[in-house]
Short mmCIF file of C-alpha atoms and ligand atoms in Angstrom, two decimals:
data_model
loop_
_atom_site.label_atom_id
_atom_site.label_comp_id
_atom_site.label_asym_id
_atom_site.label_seq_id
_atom_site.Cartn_x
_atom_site.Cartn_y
_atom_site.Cartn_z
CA UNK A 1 0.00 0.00 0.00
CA UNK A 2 1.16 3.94 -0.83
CA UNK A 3 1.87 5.83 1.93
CA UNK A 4 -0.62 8.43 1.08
CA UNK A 5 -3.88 8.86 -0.34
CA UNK A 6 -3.46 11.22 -3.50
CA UNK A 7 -7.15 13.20 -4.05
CA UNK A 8 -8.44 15.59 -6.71
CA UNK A 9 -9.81 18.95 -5.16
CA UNK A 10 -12.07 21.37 -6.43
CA UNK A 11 -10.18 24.17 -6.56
CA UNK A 12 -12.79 27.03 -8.19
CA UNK A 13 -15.67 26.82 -10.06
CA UNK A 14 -15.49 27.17 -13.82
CA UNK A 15 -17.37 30.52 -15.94
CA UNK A 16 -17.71 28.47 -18.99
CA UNK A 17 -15.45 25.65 -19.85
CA UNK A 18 -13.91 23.26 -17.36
CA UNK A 19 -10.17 23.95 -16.87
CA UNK A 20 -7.90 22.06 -14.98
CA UNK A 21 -7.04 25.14 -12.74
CA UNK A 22 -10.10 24.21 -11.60
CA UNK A 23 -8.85 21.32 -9.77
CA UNK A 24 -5.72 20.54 -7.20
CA UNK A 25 -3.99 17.37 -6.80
CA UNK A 26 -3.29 17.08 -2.86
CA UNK A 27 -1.83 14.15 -1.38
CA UNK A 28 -2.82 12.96 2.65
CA UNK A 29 -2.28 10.10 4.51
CA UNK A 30 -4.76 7.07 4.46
CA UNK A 31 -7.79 7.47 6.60
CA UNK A 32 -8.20 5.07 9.22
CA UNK A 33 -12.19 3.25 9.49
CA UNK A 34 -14.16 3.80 12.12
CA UNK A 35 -16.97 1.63 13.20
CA UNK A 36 -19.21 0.87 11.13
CA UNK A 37 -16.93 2.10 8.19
CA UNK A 38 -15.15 0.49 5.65
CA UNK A 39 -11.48 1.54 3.99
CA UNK A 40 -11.47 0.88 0.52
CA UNK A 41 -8.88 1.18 -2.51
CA UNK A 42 -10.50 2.65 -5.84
CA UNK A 43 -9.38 1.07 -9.09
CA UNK A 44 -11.50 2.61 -11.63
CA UNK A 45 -13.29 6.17 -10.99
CA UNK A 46 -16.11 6.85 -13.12
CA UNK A 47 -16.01 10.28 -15.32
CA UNK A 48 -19.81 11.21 -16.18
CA UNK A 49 -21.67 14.63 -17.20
CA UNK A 50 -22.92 15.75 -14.34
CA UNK A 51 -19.91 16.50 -12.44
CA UNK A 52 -20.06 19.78 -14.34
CA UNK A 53 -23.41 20.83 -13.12
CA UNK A 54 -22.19 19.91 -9.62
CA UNK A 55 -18.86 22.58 -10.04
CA UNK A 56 -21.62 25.39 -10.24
CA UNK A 57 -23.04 26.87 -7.25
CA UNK A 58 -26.37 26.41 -7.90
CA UNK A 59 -29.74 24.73 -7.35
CA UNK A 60 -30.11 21.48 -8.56
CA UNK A 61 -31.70 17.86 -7.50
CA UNK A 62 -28.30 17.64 -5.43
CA UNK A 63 -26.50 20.16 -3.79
CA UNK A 64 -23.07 21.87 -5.46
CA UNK A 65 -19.59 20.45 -4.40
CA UNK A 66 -17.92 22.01 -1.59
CA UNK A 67 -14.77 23.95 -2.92
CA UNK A 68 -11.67 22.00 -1.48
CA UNK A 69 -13.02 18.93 -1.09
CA UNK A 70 -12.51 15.84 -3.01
CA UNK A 71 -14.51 15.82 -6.55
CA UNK A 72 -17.62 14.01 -6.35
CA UNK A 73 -17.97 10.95 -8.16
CA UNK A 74 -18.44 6.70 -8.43
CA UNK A 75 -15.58 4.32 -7.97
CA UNK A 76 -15.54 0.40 -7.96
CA UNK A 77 -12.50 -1.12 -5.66
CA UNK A 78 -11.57 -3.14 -3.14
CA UNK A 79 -12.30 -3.57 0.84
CA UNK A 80 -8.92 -3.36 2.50
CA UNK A 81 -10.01 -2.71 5.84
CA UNK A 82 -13.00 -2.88 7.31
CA UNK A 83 -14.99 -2.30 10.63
CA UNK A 84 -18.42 -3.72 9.43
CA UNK A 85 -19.60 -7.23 9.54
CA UNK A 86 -20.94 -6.84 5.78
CA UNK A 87 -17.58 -6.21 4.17
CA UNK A 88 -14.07 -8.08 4.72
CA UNK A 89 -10.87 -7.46 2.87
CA UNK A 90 -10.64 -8.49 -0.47
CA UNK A 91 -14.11 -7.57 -1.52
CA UNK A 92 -14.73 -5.46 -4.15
CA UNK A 93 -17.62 -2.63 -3.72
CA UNK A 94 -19.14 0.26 -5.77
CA UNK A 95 -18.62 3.50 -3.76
CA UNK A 96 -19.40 6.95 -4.03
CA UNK A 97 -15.72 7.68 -3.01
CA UNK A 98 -15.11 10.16 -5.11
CA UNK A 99 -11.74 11.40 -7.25
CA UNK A 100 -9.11 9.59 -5.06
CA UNK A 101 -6.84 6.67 -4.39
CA UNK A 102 -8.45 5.93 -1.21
CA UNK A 103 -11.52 6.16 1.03
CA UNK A 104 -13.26 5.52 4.01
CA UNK A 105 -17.12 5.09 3.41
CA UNK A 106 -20.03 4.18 5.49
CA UNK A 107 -20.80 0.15 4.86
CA UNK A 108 -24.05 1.68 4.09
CA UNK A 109 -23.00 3.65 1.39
CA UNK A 110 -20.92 0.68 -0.65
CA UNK A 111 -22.63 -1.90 -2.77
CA UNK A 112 -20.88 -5.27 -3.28
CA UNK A 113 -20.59 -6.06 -6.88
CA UNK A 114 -19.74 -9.61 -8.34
CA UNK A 115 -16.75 -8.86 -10.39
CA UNK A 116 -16.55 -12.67 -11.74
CA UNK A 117 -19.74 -12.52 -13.57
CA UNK A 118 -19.23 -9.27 -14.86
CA UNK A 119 -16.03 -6.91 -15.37
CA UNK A 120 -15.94 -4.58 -12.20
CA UNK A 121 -15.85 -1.31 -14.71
CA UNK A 122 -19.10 -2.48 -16.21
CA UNK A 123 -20.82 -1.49 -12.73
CA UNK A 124 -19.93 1.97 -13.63
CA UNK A 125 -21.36 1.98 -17.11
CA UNK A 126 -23.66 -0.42 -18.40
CA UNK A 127 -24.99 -2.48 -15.35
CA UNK A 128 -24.03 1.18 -13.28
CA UNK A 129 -25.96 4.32 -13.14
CA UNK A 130 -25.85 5.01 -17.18
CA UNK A 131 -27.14 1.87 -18.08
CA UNK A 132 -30.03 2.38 -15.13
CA UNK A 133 -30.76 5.86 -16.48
CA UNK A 134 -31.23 3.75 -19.89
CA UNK A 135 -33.18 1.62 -18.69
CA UNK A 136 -36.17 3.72 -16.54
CA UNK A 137 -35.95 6.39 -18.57
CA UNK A 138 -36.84 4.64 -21.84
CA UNK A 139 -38.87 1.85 -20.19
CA UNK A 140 -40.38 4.35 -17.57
CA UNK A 141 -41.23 7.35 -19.38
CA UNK A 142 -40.24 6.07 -23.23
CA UNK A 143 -42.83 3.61 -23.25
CA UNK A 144 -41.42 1.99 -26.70
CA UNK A 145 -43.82 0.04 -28.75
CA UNK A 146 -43.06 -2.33 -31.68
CA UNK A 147 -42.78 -0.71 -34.83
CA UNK A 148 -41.94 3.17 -33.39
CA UNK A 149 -39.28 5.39 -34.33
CA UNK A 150 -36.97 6.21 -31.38
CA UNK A 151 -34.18 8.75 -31.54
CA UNK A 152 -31.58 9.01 -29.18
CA UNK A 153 -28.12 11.60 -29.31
CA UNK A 154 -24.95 10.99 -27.95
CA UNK A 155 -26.22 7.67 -29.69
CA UNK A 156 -22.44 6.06 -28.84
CA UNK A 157 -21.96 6.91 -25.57
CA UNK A 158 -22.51 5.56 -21.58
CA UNK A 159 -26.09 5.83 -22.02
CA UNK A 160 -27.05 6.39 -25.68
CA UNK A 161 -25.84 3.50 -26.63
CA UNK A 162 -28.07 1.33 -23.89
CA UNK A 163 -31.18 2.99 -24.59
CA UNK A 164 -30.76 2.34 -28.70
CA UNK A 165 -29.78 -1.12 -27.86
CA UNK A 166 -32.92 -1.96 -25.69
CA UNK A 167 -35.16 -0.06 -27.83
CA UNK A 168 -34.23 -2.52 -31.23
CA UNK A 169 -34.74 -5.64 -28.26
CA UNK A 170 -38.39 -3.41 -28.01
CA UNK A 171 -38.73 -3.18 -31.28
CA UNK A 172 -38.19 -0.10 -32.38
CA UNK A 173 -36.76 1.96 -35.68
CA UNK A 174 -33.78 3.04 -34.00
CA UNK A 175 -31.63 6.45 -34.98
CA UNK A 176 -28.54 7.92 -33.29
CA UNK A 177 -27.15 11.01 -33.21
CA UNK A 178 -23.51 11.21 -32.48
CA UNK A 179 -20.36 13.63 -33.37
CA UNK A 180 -18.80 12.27 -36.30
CA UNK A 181 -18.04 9.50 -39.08
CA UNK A 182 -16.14 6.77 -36.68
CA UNK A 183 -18.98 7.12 -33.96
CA UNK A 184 -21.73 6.87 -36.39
CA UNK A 185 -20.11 3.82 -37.95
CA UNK A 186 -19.90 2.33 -34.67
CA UNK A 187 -23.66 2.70 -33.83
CA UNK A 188 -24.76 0.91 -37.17
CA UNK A 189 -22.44 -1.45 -37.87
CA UNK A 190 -21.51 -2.94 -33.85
CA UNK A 191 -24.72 -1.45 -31.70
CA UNK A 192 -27.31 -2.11 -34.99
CA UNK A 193 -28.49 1.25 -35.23
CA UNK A 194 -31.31 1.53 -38.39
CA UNK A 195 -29.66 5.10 -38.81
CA UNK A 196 -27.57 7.52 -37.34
CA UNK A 197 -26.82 10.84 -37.88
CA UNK A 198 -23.61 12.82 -37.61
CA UNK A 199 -24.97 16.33 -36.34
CA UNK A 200 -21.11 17.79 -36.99
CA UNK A 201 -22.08 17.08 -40.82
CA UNK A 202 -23.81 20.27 -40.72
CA UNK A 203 -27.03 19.12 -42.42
CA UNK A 204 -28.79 17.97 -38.81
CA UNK A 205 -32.70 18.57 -39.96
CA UNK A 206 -32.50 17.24 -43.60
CA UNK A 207 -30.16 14.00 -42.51
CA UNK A 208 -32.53 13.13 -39.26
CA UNK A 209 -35.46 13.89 -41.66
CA UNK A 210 -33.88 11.17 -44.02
CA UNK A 211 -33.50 8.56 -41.28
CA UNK A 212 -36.92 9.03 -39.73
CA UNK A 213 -39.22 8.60 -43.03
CA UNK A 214 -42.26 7.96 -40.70
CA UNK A 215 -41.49 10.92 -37.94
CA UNK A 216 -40.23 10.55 -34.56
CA UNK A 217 -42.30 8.62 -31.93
CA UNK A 218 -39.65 8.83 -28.70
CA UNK A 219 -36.78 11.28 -28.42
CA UNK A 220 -34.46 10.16 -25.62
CA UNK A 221 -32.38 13.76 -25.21
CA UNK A 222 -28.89 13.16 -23.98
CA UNK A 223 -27.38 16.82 -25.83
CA UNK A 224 -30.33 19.56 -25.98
CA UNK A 225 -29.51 22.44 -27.43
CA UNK A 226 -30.10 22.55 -31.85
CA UNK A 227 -30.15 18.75 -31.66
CA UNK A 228 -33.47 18.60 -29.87
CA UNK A 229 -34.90 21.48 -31.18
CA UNK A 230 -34.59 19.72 -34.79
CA UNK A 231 -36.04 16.42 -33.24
CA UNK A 232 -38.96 18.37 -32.30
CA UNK A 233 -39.85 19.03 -35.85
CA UNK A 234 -40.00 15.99 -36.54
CA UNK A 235 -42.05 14.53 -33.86
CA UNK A 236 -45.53 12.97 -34.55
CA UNK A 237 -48.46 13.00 -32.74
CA UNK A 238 -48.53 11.75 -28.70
CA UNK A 239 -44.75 11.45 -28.84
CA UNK A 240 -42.64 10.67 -25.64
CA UNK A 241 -39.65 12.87 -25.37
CA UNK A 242 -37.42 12.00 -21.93
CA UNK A 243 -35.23 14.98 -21.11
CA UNK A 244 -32.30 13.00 -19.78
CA UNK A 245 -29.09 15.42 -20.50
CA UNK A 246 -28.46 18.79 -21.44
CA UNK A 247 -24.57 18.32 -22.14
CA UNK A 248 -23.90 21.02 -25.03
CA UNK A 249 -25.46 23.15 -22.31
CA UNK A 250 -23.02 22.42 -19.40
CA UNK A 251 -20.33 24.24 -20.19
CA UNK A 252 -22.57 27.20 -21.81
CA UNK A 253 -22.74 30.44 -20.18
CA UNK A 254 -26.45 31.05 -21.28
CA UNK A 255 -29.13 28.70 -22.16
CA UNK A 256 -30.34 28.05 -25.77
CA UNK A 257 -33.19 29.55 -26.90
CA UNK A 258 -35.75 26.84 -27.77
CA UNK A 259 -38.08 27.77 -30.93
CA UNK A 260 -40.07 24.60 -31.50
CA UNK A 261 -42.02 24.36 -28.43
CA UNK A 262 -45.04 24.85 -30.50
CA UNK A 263 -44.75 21.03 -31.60
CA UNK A 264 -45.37 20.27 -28.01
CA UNK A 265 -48.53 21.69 -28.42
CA UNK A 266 -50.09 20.28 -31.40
CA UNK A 267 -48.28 16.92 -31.41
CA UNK A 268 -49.59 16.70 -27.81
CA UNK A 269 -45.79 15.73 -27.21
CA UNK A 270 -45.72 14.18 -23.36
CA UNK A 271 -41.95 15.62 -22.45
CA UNK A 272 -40.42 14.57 -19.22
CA UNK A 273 -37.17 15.22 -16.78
CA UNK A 274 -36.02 12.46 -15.73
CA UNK A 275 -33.46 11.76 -12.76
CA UNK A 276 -32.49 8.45 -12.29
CA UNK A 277 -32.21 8.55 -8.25
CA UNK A 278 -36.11 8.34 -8.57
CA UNK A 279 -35.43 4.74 -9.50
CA UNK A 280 -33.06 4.16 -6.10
CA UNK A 281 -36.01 1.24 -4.47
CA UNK A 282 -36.00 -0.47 -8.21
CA UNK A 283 -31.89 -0.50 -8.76
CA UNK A 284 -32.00 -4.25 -8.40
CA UNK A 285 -34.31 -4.90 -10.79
CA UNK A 286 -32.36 -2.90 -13.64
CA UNK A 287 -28.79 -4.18 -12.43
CA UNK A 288 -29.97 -7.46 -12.78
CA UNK A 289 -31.87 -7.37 -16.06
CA UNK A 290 -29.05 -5.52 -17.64
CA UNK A 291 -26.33 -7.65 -16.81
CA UNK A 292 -28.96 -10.77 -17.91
CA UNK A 293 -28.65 -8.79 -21.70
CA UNK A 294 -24.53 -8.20 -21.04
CA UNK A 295 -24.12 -11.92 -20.38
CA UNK A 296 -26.37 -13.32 -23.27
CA UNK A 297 -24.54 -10.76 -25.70
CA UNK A 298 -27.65 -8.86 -26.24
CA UNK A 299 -26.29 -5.80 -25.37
CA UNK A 300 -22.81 -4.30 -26.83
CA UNK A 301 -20.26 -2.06 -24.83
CA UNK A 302 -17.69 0.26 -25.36
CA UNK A 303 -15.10 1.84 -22.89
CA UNK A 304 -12.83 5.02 -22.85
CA UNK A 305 -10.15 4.55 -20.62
CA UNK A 306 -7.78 7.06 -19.11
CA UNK A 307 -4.91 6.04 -17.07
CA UNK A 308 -3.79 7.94 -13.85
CA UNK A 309 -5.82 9.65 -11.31
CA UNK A 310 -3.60 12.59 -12.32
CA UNK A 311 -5.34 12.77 -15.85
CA UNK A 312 -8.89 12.33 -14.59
CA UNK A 313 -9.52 16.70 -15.07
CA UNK A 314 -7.95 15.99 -18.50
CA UNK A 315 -10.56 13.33 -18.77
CA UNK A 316 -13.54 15.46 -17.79
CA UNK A 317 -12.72 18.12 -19.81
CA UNK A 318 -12.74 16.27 -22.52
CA UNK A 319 -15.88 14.41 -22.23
CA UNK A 320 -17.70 17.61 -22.23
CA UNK A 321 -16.46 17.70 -25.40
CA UNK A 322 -17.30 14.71 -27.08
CA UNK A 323 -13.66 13.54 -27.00
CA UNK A 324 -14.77 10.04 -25.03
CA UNK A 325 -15.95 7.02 -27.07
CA UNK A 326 -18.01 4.97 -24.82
CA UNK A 327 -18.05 5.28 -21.42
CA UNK A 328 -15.37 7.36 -20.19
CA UNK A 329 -13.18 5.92 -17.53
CA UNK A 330 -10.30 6.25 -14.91
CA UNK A 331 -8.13 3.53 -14.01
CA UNK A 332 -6.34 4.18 -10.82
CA UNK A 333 -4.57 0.80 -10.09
N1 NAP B 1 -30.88 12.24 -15.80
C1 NAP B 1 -30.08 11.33 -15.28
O1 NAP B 1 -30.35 10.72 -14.25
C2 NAP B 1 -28.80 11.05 -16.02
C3 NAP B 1 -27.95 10.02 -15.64
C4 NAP B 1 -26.80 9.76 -16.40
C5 NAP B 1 -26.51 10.58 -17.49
N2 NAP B 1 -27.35 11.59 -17.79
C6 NAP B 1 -27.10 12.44 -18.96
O2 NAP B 1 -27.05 11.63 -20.10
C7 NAP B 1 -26.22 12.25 -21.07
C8 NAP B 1 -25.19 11.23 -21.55
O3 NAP B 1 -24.35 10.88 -20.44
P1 NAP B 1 -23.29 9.73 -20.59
O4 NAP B 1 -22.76 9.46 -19.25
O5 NAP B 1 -23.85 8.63 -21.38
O6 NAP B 1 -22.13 10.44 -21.43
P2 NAP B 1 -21.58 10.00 -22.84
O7 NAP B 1 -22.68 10.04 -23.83
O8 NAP B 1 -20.80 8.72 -22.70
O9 NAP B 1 -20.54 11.15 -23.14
C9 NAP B 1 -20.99 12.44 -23.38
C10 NAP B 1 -21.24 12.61 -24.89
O10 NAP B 1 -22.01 13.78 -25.07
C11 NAP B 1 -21.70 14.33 -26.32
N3 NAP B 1 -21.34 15.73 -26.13
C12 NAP B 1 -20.48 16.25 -25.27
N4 NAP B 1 -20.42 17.57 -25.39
C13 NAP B 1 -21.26 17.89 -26.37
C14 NAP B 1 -21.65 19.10 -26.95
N5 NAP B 1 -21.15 20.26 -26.55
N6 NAP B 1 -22.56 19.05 -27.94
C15 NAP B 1 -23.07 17.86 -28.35
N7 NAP B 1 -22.74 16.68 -27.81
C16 NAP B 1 -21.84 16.72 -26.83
C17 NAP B 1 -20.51 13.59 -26.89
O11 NAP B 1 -20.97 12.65 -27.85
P3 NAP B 1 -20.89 13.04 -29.39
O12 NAP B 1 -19.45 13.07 -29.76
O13 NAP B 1 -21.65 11.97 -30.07
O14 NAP B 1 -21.50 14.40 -29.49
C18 NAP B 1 -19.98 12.85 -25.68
O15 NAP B 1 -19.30 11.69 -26.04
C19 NAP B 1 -25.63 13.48 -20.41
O16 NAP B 1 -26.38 14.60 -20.77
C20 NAP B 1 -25.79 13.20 -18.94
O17 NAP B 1 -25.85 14.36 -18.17
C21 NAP B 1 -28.48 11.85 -17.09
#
């Protein structure tokens, strides 16, 4: 074991785009469990959206981080010590550690994961909290039916690329939306995409127009922003449209000015936040039928990795640019 415990700090909050002034490395020695706590050594740190939203000081459905204290986030690892009956050394455990090498957590905050049946990093992606938001939001508020067009953007990534998946399983006409040629190739030809659009093309209406001939009957919204204001268009009547992620907003310093609300109205378009946390009593269920459609190769999935707690800023910052391809991804060990 290290001597220290090396953590990522938030060290201001951004005006704009995420910088990695934003964030200090400090290192500290290893925390020591108390009772009823568990010490635990991360090995892969999950990188996800809304740790932006979090480096604002502002309301949300959480409260902000705390300047100068350790970067909020998932890790999966390993028990090292521990002071509760439920966990011994050796065990490995999703946490919500945080960005650092080490960590002492409440037992009641870590949940064991079987690592033999499926790879550890998958419980931060597909069988984690992305492939969970997936799963409620298009089964919970998406309602797909056989034969309906769904569109989703950020088509390739943590959670795009679980909610196309599961919607062709449904039944469903399935388009992407993703940035670029390689990405789009990916969601046809691996994931089995029907269509997907490259928005950076610069011809978003007339190319989503081409690969919906018969309109749009769900729009699962990863991006916001142009993208869903040219899915709205294109919408048809008692459409489902789950407002899962805003991410060309994050880094924006004003919001985009929506024009096509007006298909809300006479599509009688149902459109819905969604926040996975809702689901917390029902996680279970979703782990379990997820990693059921992992195991019989039903569902494909695709990892960015980084390498070095160091590089995990780096890793953000480029996420919120579309620079990840699948989900993004820290190893620490
Ligand atoms: N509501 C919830 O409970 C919940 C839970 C998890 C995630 N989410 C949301 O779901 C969305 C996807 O999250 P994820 O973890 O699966 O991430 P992801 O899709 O693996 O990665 C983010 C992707 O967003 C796209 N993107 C980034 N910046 C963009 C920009 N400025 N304009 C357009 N596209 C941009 C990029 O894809 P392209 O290169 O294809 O553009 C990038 O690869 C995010 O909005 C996230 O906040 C919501």
């Amino acid at each position: 074991m290290t001597a220290f415990n090396r953590q990522v700090l938030l060290a201001s909050r951004p005006h704009g785009a995420v910088t990695e002034d934003n964030f200090r490395l400090v290192d500290v020695p290893i925390a020591h469990p108390g009772l009823g706590e568990v010490l635990v050594k991360n090995e892969w740190l999950s990188l996800d959206p809304y740790m932006r939203g979090r480096m604002n000081d502002v309301k949300s459905y959480v409260p902000p981080q705390k300047l100068d204290e350790v970067m909020v986030g998932q890790t999966v690892g390993e028990v090292v010590e521990s002071n509760d009956t439920s966990f011994k050394p050796g065990d490995r455990v999703l946490t919500p550690l945080g960005w650092q090498l080490y960590g002492v957590a409440k037992g009641t905050d870590l949940t064991s994961i079987d690592a033999t049946r499926i790879p550890a990093s998958y419980y931060l992606g597909i069988v984690g909290m992305p492939g969970m938001t997936a799963w409620f939001g298009l089964n919970e508020i998406g309602k797909p039916k056989s034969g309906e067009t769904l569109v989703v953007s950020a088509a390739s990534g943590a959670v795009g690329s679980v909610v196309g998946q599961l919607a062709k399983i449904a039944g469903c006409r399935v388009v992407g939306i993703a940035g670029g040629k390689t990405k789009c190739d990916y969601v046809i030809d691996e994931l089995h995409f029907d269509a997907c659009v490259d928005y950076k093309a610069g011809n978003l209406f007339d190319d989503l127009r081409a690969a919906c001939p018969d309109g749009v009957d769900i729009g699962f919204e990863n991006v916001g922003g142009a993208i869903l204001d040219n899915t709205l268009r294109l919408m048809n009547r008692y459409a489902r449209v789950v407002i899962c992620g805003l991410v060309a907003e994050y880094n924006a310093t004003q919001p985009y000015g929506y024009t096509r609300l007006r298909s809300v109205l006479v599509n009688r378009i149902k459109m819905q936040g969604m926040i996975v946390f809702d689901w917390h009593d029902r996680y279970a269920e979703a782990r379990e039928a997820l990693a059921r459609h992992v195991i019989a190769g039903q569902l494909k999935y695709r990892e960015s990795v980084i390498v070095g707690l160091d590089n995990a800023p780096r890793g953000l910052i480029g996420l919120l640019k579309g620079e990840n391809f699948g989900k993004q991804l820290v190893k620490l060990t």
